[in-house]
Short mmCIF file of C-alpha atoms in Angstrom, two decimals:
data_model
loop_
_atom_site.label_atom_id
_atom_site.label_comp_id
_atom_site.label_asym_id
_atom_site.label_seq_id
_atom_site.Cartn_x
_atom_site.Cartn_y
_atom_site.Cartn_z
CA UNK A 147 -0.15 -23.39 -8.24
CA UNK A 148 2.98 -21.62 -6.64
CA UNK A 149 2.88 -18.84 -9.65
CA UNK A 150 -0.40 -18.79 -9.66
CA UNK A 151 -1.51 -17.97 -5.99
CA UNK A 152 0.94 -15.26 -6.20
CA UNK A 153 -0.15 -13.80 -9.67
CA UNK A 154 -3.95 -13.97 -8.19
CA UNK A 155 -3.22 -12.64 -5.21
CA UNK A 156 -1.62 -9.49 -7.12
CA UNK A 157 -5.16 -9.42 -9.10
CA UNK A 158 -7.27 -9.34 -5.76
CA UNK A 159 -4.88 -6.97 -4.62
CA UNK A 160 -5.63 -4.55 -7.14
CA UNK A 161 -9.11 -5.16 -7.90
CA UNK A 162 -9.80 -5.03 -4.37
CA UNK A 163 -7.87 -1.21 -4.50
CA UNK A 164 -9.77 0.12 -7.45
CA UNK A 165 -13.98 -1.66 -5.76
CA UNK A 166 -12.81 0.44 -2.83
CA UNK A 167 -11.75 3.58 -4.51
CA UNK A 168 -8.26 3.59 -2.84
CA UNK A 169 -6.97 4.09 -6.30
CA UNK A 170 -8.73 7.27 -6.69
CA UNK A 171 -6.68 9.78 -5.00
CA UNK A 172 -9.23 12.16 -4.88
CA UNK A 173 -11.06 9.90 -3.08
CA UNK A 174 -8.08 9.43 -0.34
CA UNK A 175 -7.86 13.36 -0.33
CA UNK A 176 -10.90 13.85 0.60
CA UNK A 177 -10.80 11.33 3.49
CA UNK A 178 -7.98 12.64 4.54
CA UNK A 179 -9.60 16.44 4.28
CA UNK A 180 -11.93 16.18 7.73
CA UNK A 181 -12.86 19.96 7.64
CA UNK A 182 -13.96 19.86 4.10
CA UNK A 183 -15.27 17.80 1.69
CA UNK A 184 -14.68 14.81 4.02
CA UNK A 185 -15.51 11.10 2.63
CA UNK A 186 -15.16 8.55 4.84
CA UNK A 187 -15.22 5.87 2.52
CA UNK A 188 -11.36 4.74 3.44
CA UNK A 189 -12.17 4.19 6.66
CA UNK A 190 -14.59 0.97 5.13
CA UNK A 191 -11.51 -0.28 3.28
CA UNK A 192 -9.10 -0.37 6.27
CA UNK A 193 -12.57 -2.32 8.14
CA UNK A 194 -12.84 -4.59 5.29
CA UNK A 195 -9.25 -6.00 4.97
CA UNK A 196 -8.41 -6.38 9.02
CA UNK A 197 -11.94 -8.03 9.31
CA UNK A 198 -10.38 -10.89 6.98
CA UNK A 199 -6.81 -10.53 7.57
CA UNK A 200 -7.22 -10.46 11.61
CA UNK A 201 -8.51 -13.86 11.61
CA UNK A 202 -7.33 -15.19 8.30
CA UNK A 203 -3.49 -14.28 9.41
CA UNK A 204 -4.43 -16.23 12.87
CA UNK A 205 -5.91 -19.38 10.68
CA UNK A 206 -2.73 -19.19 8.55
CA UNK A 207 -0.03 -19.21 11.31
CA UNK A 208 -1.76 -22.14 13.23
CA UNK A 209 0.20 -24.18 10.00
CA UNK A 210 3.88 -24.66 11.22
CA UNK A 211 4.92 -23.62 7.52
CA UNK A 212 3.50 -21.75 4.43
CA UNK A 213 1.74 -24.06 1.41
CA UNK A 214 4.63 -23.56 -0.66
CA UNK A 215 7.43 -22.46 1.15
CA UNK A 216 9.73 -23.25 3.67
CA UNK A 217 9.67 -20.67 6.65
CA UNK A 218 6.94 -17.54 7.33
CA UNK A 219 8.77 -14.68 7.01
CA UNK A 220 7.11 -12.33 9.82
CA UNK A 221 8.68 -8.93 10.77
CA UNK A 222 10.54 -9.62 13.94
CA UNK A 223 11.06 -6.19 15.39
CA UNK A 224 9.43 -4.18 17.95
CA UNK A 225 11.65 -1.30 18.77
CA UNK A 226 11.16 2.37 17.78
CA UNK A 227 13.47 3.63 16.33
CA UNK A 228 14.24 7.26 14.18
CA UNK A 229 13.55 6.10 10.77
CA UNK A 230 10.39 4.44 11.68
CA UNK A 231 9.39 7.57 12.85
CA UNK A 232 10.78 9.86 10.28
CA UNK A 233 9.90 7.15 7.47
CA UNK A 234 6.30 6.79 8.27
CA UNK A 235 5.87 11.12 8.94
CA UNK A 236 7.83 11.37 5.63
CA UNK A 237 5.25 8.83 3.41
CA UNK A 238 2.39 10.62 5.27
CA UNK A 239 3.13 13.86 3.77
CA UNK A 240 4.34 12.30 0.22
CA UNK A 241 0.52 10.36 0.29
CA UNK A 242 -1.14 13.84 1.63
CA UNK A 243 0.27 15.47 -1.33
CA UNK A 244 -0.74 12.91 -3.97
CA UNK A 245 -3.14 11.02 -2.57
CA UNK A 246 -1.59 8.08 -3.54
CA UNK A 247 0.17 4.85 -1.95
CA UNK A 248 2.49 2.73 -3.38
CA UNK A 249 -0.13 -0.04 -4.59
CA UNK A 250 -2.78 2.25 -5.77
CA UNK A 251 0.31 4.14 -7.56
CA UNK A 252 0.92 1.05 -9.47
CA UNK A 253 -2.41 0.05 -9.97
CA UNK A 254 -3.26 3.13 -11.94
CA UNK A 255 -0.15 2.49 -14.05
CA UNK A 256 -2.50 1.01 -17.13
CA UNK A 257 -4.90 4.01 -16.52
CA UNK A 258 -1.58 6.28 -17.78
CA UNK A 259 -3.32 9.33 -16.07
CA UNK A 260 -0.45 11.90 -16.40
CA UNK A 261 0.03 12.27 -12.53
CA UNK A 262 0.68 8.79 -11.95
CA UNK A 263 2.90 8.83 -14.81
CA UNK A 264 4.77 11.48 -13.22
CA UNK A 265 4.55 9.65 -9.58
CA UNK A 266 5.39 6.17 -9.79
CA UNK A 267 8.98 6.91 -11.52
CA UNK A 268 9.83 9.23 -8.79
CA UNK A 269 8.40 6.73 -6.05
CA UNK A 270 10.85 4.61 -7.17
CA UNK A 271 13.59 6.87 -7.75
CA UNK A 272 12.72 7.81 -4.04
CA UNK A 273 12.87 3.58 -2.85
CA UNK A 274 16.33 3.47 -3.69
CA UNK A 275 17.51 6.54 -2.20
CA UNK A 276 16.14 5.21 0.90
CA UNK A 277 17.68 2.00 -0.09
CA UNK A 278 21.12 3.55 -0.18
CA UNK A 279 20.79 5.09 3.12
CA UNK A 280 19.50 2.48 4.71
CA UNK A 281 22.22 1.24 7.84
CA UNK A 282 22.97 -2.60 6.99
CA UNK A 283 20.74 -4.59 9.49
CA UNK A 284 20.34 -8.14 8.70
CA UNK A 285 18.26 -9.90 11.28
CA UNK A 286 15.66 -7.18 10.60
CA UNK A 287 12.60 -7.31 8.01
CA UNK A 288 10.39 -5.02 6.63
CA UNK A 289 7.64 -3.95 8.70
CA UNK B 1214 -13.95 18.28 -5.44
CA UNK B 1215 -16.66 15.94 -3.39
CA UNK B 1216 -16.76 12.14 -4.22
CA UNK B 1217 -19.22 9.51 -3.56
CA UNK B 1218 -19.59 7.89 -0.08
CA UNK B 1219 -19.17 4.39 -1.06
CA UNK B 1220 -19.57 2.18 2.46
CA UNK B 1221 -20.58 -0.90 0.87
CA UNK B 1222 -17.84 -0.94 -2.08
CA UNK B 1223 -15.09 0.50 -0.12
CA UNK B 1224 -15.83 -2.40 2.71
CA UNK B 1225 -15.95 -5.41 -0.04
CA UNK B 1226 -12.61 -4.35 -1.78
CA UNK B 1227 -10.78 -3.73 1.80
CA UNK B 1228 -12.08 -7.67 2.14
CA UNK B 1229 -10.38 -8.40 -1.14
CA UNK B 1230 -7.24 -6.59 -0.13
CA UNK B 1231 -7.82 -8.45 2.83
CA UNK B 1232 -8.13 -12.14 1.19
CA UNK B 1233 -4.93 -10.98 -1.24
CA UNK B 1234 -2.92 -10.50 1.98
CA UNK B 1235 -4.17 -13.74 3.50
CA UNK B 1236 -3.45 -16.06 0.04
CA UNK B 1237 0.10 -14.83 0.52
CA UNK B 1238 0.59 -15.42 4.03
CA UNK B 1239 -0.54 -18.60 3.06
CA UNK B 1240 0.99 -19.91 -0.13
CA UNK B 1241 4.08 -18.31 0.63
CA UNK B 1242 4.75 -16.69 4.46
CA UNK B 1243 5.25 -13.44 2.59
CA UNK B 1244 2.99 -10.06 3.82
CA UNK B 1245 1.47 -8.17 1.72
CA UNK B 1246 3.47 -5.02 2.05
CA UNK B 1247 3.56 -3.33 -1.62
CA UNK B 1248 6.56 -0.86 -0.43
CA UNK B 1249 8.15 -4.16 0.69
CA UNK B 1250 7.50 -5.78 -2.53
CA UNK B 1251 8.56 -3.18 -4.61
CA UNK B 1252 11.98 -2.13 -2.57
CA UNK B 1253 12.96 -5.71 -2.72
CA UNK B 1254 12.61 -5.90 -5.99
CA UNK B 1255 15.10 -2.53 -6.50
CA UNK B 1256 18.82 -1.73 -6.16
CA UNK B 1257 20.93 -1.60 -4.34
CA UNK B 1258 20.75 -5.67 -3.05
CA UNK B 1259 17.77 -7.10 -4.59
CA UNK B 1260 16.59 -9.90 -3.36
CA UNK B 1261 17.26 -12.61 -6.19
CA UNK B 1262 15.43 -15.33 -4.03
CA UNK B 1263 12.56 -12.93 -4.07
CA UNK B 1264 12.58 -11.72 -7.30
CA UNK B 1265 10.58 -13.86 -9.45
CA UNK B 1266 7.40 -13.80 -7.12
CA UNK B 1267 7.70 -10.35 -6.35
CA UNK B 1268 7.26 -9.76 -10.03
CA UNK B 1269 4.76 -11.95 -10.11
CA UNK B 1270 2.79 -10.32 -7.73
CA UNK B 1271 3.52 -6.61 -9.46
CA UNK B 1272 2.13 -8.34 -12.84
CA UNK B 1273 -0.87 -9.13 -11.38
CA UNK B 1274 -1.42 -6.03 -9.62
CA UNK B 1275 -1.19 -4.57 -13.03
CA UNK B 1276 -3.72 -6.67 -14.81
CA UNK B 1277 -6.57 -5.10 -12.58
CA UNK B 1278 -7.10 -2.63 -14.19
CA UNK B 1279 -7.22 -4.13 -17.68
CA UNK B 1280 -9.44 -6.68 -15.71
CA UNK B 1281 -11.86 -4.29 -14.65
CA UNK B 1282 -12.33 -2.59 -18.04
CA UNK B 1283 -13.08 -6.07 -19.92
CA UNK B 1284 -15.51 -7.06 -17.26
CA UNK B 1285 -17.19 -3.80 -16.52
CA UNK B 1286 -16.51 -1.90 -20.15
CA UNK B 1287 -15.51 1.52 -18.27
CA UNK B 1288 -12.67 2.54 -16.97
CA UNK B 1289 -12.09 2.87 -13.34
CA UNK B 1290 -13.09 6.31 -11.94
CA UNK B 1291 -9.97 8.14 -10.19
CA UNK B 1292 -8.96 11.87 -10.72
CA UNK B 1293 -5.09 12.67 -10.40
CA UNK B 1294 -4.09 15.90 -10.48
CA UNK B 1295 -2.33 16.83 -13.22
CA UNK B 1296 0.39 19.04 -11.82
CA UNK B 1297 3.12 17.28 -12.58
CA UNK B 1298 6.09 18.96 -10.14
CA UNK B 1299 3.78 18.33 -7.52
CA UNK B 1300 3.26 14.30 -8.15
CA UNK B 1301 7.46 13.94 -8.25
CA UNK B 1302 7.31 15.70 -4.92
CA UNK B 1303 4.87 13.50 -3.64
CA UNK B 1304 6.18 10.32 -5.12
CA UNK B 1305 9.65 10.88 -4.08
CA UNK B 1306 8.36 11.29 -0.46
CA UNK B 1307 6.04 8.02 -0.63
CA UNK B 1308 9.19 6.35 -2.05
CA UNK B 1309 11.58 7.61 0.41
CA UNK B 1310 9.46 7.37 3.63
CA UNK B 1311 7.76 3.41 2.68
CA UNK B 1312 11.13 2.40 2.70
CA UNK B 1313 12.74 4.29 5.55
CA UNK B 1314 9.78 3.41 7.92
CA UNK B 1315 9.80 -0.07 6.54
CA UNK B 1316 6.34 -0.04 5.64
CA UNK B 1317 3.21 1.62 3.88
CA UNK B 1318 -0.71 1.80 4.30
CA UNK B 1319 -0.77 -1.97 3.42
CA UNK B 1320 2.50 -3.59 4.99
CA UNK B 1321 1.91 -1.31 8.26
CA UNK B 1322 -2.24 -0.12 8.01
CA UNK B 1323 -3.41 -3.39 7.07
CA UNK B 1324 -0.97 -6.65 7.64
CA UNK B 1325 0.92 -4.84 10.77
CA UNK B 1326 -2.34 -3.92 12.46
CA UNK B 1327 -3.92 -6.95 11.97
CA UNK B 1328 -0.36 -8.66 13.73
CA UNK B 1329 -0.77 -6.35 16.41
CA UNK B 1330 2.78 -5.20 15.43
CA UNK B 1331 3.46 -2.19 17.76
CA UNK B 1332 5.75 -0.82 15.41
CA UNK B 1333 2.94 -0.63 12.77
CA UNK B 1334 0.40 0.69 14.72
CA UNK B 1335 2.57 3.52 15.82
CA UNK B 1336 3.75 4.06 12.10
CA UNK B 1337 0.29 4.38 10.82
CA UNK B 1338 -0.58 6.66 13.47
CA UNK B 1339 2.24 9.02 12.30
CA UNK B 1340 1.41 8.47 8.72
CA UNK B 1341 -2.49 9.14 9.16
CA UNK B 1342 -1.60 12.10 11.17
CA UNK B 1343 0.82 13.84 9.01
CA UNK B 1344 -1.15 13.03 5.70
CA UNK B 1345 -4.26 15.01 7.67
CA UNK B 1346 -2.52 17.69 8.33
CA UNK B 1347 -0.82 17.86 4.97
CA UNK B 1348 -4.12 17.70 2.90
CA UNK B 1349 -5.42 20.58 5.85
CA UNK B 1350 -2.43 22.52 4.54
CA UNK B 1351 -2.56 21.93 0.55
CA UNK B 1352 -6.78 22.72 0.69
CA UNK B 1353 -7.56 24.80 3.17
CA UNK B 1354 -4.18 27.14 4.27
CA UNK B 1355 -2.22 27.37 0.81
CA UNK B 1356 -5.05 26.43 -1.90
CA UNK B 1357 -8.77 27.19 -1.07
#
Protein backbone atom coordinates (compact mmCIF):
# COMPACT_ATOMS: atom_id res chain seq x y z
CA UNK A 1 0.00 0.00 0.00
CA UNK A 2 2.99 2.34 1.02
CA UNK A 3 4.51 1.97 -2.77
CA UNK A 4 1.51 2.03 -4.10
CA UNK A 5 -0.21 5.32 -2.82
CA UNK A 6 2.91 6.95 -3.83
CA UNK A 7 3.24 5.36 -7.40
CA UNK A 8 -0.69 6.39 -7.86
CA UNK A 9 -0.38 9.48 -6.64
CA UNK A 10 2.51 10.16 -9.33
CA UNK A 11 -0.21 8.77 -12.00
CA UNK A 12 -2.98 11.32 -10.82
CA UNK A 13 -0.37 13.73 -10.78
CA UNK A 14 0.31 13.49 -14.28
CA UNK A 15 -2.88 12.56 -15.71
CA UNK A 16 -4.38 15.27 -13.88
CA UNK A 17 -1.43 17.71 -15.79
CA UNK A 18 -2.02 16.44 -19.28
CA UNK A 19 -6.86 16.54 -18.68
CA UNK A 20 -5.90 20.11 -17.83
CA UNK A 21 -3.56 20.96 -20.58
CA UNK A 22 -0.78 22.17 -18.18
CA UNK A 23 1.44 19.92 -20.16
CA UNK A 24 0.88 21.78 -23.26
CA UNK A 25 3.08 24.70 -23.10
CA UNK A 26 1.41 26.40 -25.65
CA UNK A 27 -1.41 26.25 -23.72
CA UNK A 28 0.48 27.94 -20.53
CA UNK A 29 1.86 30.58 -23.11
CA UNK A 30 -1.02 31.63 -24.06
CA UNK A 31 -2.43 32.08 -20.53
CA UNK A 32 0.28 33.71 -19.66
CA UNK A 33 0.00 36.08 -23.04
CA UNK A 34 -3.11 38.48 -21.64
CA UNK A 35 -2.81 40.96 -24.64
CA UNK A 36 -2.95 38.28 -27.19
CA UNK A 37 -4.14 35.13 -27.79
CA UNK A 38 -5.09 34.84 -24.09
CA UNK A 39 -6.61 31.34 -22.76
CA UNK A 40 -7.62 31.26 -19.52
CA UNK A 41 -7.87 27.74 -19.16
CA UNK A 42 -4.90 27.63 -16.30
CA UNK A 43 -6.64 29.66 -14.25
CA UNK A 44 -9.43 26.39 -13.96
CA UNK A 45 -6.50 24.15 -13.05
CA UNK A 46 -5.08 26.29 -10.19
CA UNK A 47 -9.33 26.40 -9.07
CA UNK A 48 -9.53 22.77 -9.40
CA UNK A 49 -6.56 21.55 -7.22
CA UNK A 50 -6.95 24.29 -4.13
CA UNK A 51 -10.76 23.44 -4.22
CA UNK A 52 -9.58 19.77 -3.11
CA UNK A 53 -6.35 20.42 -1.58
CA UNK A 54 -7.73 23.46 0.72
CA UNK A 55 -9.94 21.20 2.52
CA UNK A 56 -8.40 17.84 1.84
CA UNK A 57 -4.89 19.24 3.42
CA UNK A 58 -7.23 20.51 6.51
CA UNK A 59 -8.96 16.78 6.72
CA UNK A 60 -5.43 15.30 6.52
CA UNK A 61 -3.67 17.30 9.30
CA UNK A 62 -6.63 16.78 11.80
CA UNK A 63 -4.61 13.00 11.96
CA UNK A 64 -1.68 13.54 14.50
CA UNK A 65 0.54 11.49 11.91
CA UNK A 66 0.59 10.46 8.16
CA UNK A 67 -0.94 6.69 7.18
CA UNK A 68 2.39 5.46 6.69
CA UNK A 69 4.83 7.52 8.17
CA UNK A 70 6.06 8.83 11.17
CA UNK A 71 6.01 12.77 11.24
CA UNK A 72 4.26 15.40 8.45
CA UNK A 73 6.88 17.06 7.04
CA UNK A 74 5.34 20.74 6.53
CA UNK A 75 7.55 23.71 5.43
CA UNK A 76 8.24 25.58 8.58
CA UNK A 77 9.36 28.95 7.35
CA UNK A 78 7.81 32.21 6.93
CA UNK A 79 10.50 34.72 6.36
CA UNK A 80 11.40 36.46 3.06
CA UNK A 81 14.27 36.21 2.21
CA UNK A 82 16.62 37.03 -1.27
CA UNK A 83 16.52 33.72 -2.87
CA UNK A 84 12.88 33.32 -2.43
CA UNK A 85 12.60 36.30 -4.23
CA UNK A 86 15.22 35.91 -6.82
CA UNK A 87 14.32 32.02 -7.06
CA UNK A 88 10.70 32.41 -7.74
CA UNK A 89 11.42 35.81 -10.45
CA UNK A 90 14.15 33.51 -11.89
CA UNK A 91 11.60 30.18 -12.55
CA UNK A 92 9.03 32.79 -13.74
CA UNK A 93 11.06 33.84 -16.58
CA UNK A 94 12.61 30.15 -17.24
CA UNK A 95 8.50 28.93 -17.39
CA UNK A 96 7.68 32.28 -19.58
CA UNK A 97 10.22 31.16 -21.97
CA UNK A 98 9.21 27.50 -22.25
CA UNK A 99 6.08 27.30 -21.05
CA UNK A 100 6.87 24.59 -19.04
CA UNK A 101 7.12 23.58 -15.17
CA UNK A 102 8.98 21.08 -13.70
CA UNK A 103 6.06 18.36 -13.60
CA UNK A 104 4.60 19.04 -16.92
CA UNK A 105 8.48 18.94 -18.10
CA UNK A 106 8.60 15.45 -16.94
CA UNK A 107 5.37 14.45 -17.89
CA UNK A 108 6.02 15.05 -21.53
CA UNK A 109 9.22 13.02 -21.18
CA UNK A 110 7.42 9.78 -23.01
CA UNK A 111 5.95 12.26 -25.61
CA UNK A 112 10.01 12.81 -26.63
CA UNK A 113 8.88 16.14 -28.32
CA UNK A 114 12.37 17.59 -29.15
CA UNK A 115 11.93 20.71 -26.81
CA UNK A 116 11.33 18.80 -23.83
CA UNK A 117 14.12 16.68 -24.75
CA UNK A 118 16.22 19.62 -24.83
CA UNK A 119 14.54 21.10 -21.43
CA UNK A 120 14.32 18.60 -18.86
CA UNK A 121 18.29 17.77 -19.02
CA UNK A 122 19.05 21.35 -18.57
CA UNK A 123 16.30 21.73 -15.74
CA UNK A 124 18.20 19.44 -14.02
CA UNK A 125 21.54 20.50 -14.84
CA UNK A 126 20.08 23.89 -13.53
CA UNK A 127 18.64 21.94 -9.86
CA UNK A 128 22.00 21.21 -8.94
CA UNK A 129 23.62 24.36 -9.64
CA UNK A 130 21.17 25.78 -7.35
CA UNK A 131 21.88 22.88 -5.18
CA UNK A 132 25.53 23.82 -4.93
CA UNK A 133 24.83 27.31 -4.07
CA UNK A 134 22.46 26.74 -1.82
CA UNK A 135 23.79 28.21 2.03
CA UNK A 136 23.54 25.00 4.41
CA UNK A 137 20.26 25.54 6.43
CA UNK A 138 19.03 22.59 8.20
CA UNK A 139 15.93 23.33 10.17
CA UNK A 140 14.53 24.68 6.87
CA UNK A 141 12.35 22.71 4.16
CA UNK A 142 11.35 23.24 0.88
CA UNK A 143 8.61 25.52 0.34
CA UNK B 1 -0.96 30.14 -32.01
CA UNK B 2 -4.66 30.12 -30.23
CA UNK B 3 -5.69 26.96 -28.20
CA UNK B 4 -8.89 25.71 -26.97
CA UNK B 5 -10.62 27.21 -23.86
CA UNK B 6 -11.03 24.14 -21.93
CA UNK B 7 -12.95 25.27 -18.40
CA UNK B 8 -14.40 22.04 -17.69
CA UNK B 9 -11.14 19.79 -18.42
CA UNK B 10 -8.68 22.19 -17.09
CA UNK B 11 -10.96 22.35 -13.66
CA UNK B 12 -11.26 18.29 -13.36
CA UNK B 13 -7.42 17.68 -13.85
CA UNK B 14 -6.48 20.73 -11.34
CA UNK B 15 -8.93 18.36 -8.95
CA UNK B 16 -6.75 15.42 -9.82
CA UNK B 17 -3.58 17.34 -9.19
CA UNK B 18 -5.42 18.30 -6.32
CA UNK B 19 -6.40 14.62 -4.95
CA UNK B 20 -2.49 13.56 -5.98
CA UNK B 21 -1.32 16.25 -3.53
CA UNK B 22 -3.83 15.22 -0.87
CA UNK B 23 -2.97 11.09 -1.16
CA UNK B 24 0.54 12.23 -0.30
CA UNK B 25 -0.10 14.43 2.47
CA UNK B 26 -1.83 11.60 3.59
CA UNK B 27 0.00 8.34 3.10
CA UNK B 28 3.12 9.94 3.71
CA UNK B 29 3.24 13.87 5.24
CA UNK B 30 5.15 14.65 2.07
CA UNK B 31 3.77 17.85 -0.35
CA UNK B 32 3.48 17.57 -3.54
CA UNK B 33 6.17 19.90 -4.69
CA UNK B 34 7.70 18.32 -8.07
CA UNK B 35 10.89 20.82 -7.83
CA UNK B 36 11.08 19.43 -4.27
CA UNK B 37 10.82 15.96 -5.42
CA UNK B 38 13.11 16.15 -8.05
CA UNK B 39 16.05 18.33 -6.15
CA UNK B 40 15.91 15.81 -3.43
CA UNK B 41 16.38 13.26 -5.46
CA UNK B 42 19.80 15.11 -7.08
CA UNK B 43 23.37 15.86 -5.95
CA UNK B 44 24.88 17.28 -4.08
CA UNK B 45 23.16 15.52 -0.59
CA UNK B 46 20.39 13.45 -1.75
CA UNK B 47 18.17 12.49 0.45
CA UNK B 48 18.70 8.57 0.81
CA UNK B 49 15.65 8.36 3.27
CA UNK B 50 13.74 9.98 0.48
CA UNK B 51 14.94 8.39 -2.33
CA UNK B 52 13.02 5.37 -2.99
CA UNK B 53 9.52 7.18 -2.84
CA UNK B 54 10.62 10.06 -4.60
CA UNK B 55 11.34 7.72 -7.45
CA UNK B 56 8.41 6.23 -7.00
CA UNK B 57 6.48 9.11 -7.41
CA UNK B 58 8.70 10.30 -10.71
CA UNK B 59 7.78 6.65 -12.17
CA UNK B 60 4.41 7.23 -11.91
CA UNK B 61 4.38 10.62 -13.15
CA UNK B 62 5.91 9.07 -16.16
CA UNK B 63 3.40 6.36 -16.83
CA UNK B 64 0.68 9.10 -17.64
CA UNK B 65 1.35 9.57 -20.52
CA UNK B 66 1.69 5.97 -21.71
CA UNK B 67 -1.62 5.75 -19.64
CA UNK B 68 -3.40 8.16 -21.55
CA UNK B 69 -2.46 6.79 -24.99
CA UNK B 70 -3.70 3.06 -24.09
CA UNK B 71 -6.92 4.41 -22.73
CA UNK B 72 -7.68 7.15 -25.15
CA UNK B 73 -5.55 5.72 -28.42
CA UNK B 74 -4.09 9.41 -29.18
CA UNK B 75 -1.51 11.03 -27.95
CA UNK B 76 -1.81 13.93 -25.70
CA UNK B 77 -2.06 17.29 -27.57
CA UNK B 78 0.90 19.78 -26.50
CA UNK B 79 3.08 21.88 -28.96
CA UNK B 80 6.79 22.62 -27.78
CA UNK B 81 8.70 24.70 -29.63
CA UNK B 82 11.30 23.28 -31.27
CA UNK B 83 14.10 25.77 -30.82
CA UNK B 84 16.27 24.00 -29.03
CA UNK B 85 18.88 26.90 -27.49
CA UNK B 86 15.89 28.45 -26.35
CA UNK B 87 14.37 25.29 -24.21
CA UNK B 88 18.16 24.93 -22.37
CA UNK B 89 17.68 28.58 -21.56
CA UNK B 90 14.45 28.08 -20.24
CA UNK B 91 15.09 24.84 -18.47
CA UNK B 92 18.17 25.95 -16.85
CA UNK B 93 16.19 28.93 -15.40
CA UNK B 94 13.12 26.63 -14.19
CA UNK B 95 15.88 24.43 -12.69
CA UNK B 96 17.81 27.07 -11.09
CA UNK B 97 14.97 29.32 -9.76
CA UNK B 98 12.47 25.98 -8.33
CA UNK B 99 15.26 25.29 -6.31
CA UNK B 100 16.57 28.65 -5.19
CA UNK B 101 12.98 29.85 -4.29
CA UNK B 102 12.31 26.49 -2.78
CA UNK B 103 9.37 25.88 -4.72
CA UNK B 104 7.44 25.72 -8.17
CA UNK B 105 3.79 26.19 -9.58
CA UNK B 106 2.84 23.01 -7.58
CA UNK B 107 4.95 23.05 -4.22
CA UNK B 108 4.24 27.01 -3.98
CA UNK B 109 0.86 27.67 -6.58
CA UNK B 110 -0.96 24.80 -5.39
CA UNK B 111 0.16 23.01 -1.87
CA UNK B 112 1.64 26.52 -0.42
CA UNK B 113 -1.52 28.43 -1.28
CA UNK B 114 -3.75 26.05 -0.14
CA UNK B 115 -1.44 26.17 3.50
CA UNK B 116 -1.81 29.72 3.44
CA UNK B 117 2.04 29.72 3.44
CA UNK B 118 2.97 33.46 3.11
CA UNK B 119 6.09 32.62 1.63
CA UNK B 120 4.24 30.81 -1.25
CA UNK B 121 1.80 33.17 -1.93
CA UNK B 122 4.35 35.86 -2.32
CA UNK B 123 6.55 33.45 -4.52
CA UNK B 124 3.80 32.74 -6.90
CA UNK B 125 3.00 36.25 -7.16
CA UNK B 126 6.60 36.94 -8.37
CA UNK B 127 6.59 33.92 -10.54
CA UNK B 128 3.09 34.74 -12.26
CA UNK B 129 4.28 38.20 -12.68
CA UNK B 130 7.58 37.74 -14.24
CA UNK B 131 6.38 34.76 -16.51
CA UNK B 132 3.61 37.58 -17.87
CA UNK B 133 5.83 39.85 -18.59
CA UNK B 134 8.31 37.45 -20.12
CA UNK B 135 5.76 35.84 -22.59
CA UNK B 136 4.67 39.97 -23.23
CA UNK B 137 8.34 40.27 -24.18
CA UNK B 138 9.06 36.91 -26.30
CA UNK B 139 5.39 37.60 -28.41
CA UNK B 140 4.65 40.83 -28.60
CA UNK B 141 8.18 43.18 -28.18
CA UNK B 142 10.93 40.75 -29.70
CA UNK B 143 8.75 38.13 -31.86
CA UNK B 144 5.35 39.30 -33.33
Amino acid sequence: MHTFSTLFAGLLFGSGLILSGMANPAKVQNFLDLFGTWDPSLAFVMGGAIMITMPGFWLVQKRSAPLFHGVFHLPTRTDFDARLVFGAATFGIGWGLGGFCPGPALTSLPLAASGTLFFVPAMLVGMVIAKYTAVPSPKSLEV
Amino acid sequence: METEFTPFASLLGGALIGLSAVVLLAAHGRIAGISGIVSRILPPSVDKAGLPQGIIFLIGLLLAAPLWFLLTAAAPVQVVSRNGLLLVIAGLLVGFGSVMGNGCTSGHGVCGISRGSARSIAATMIFMATAFVTVFVLRHVVGG
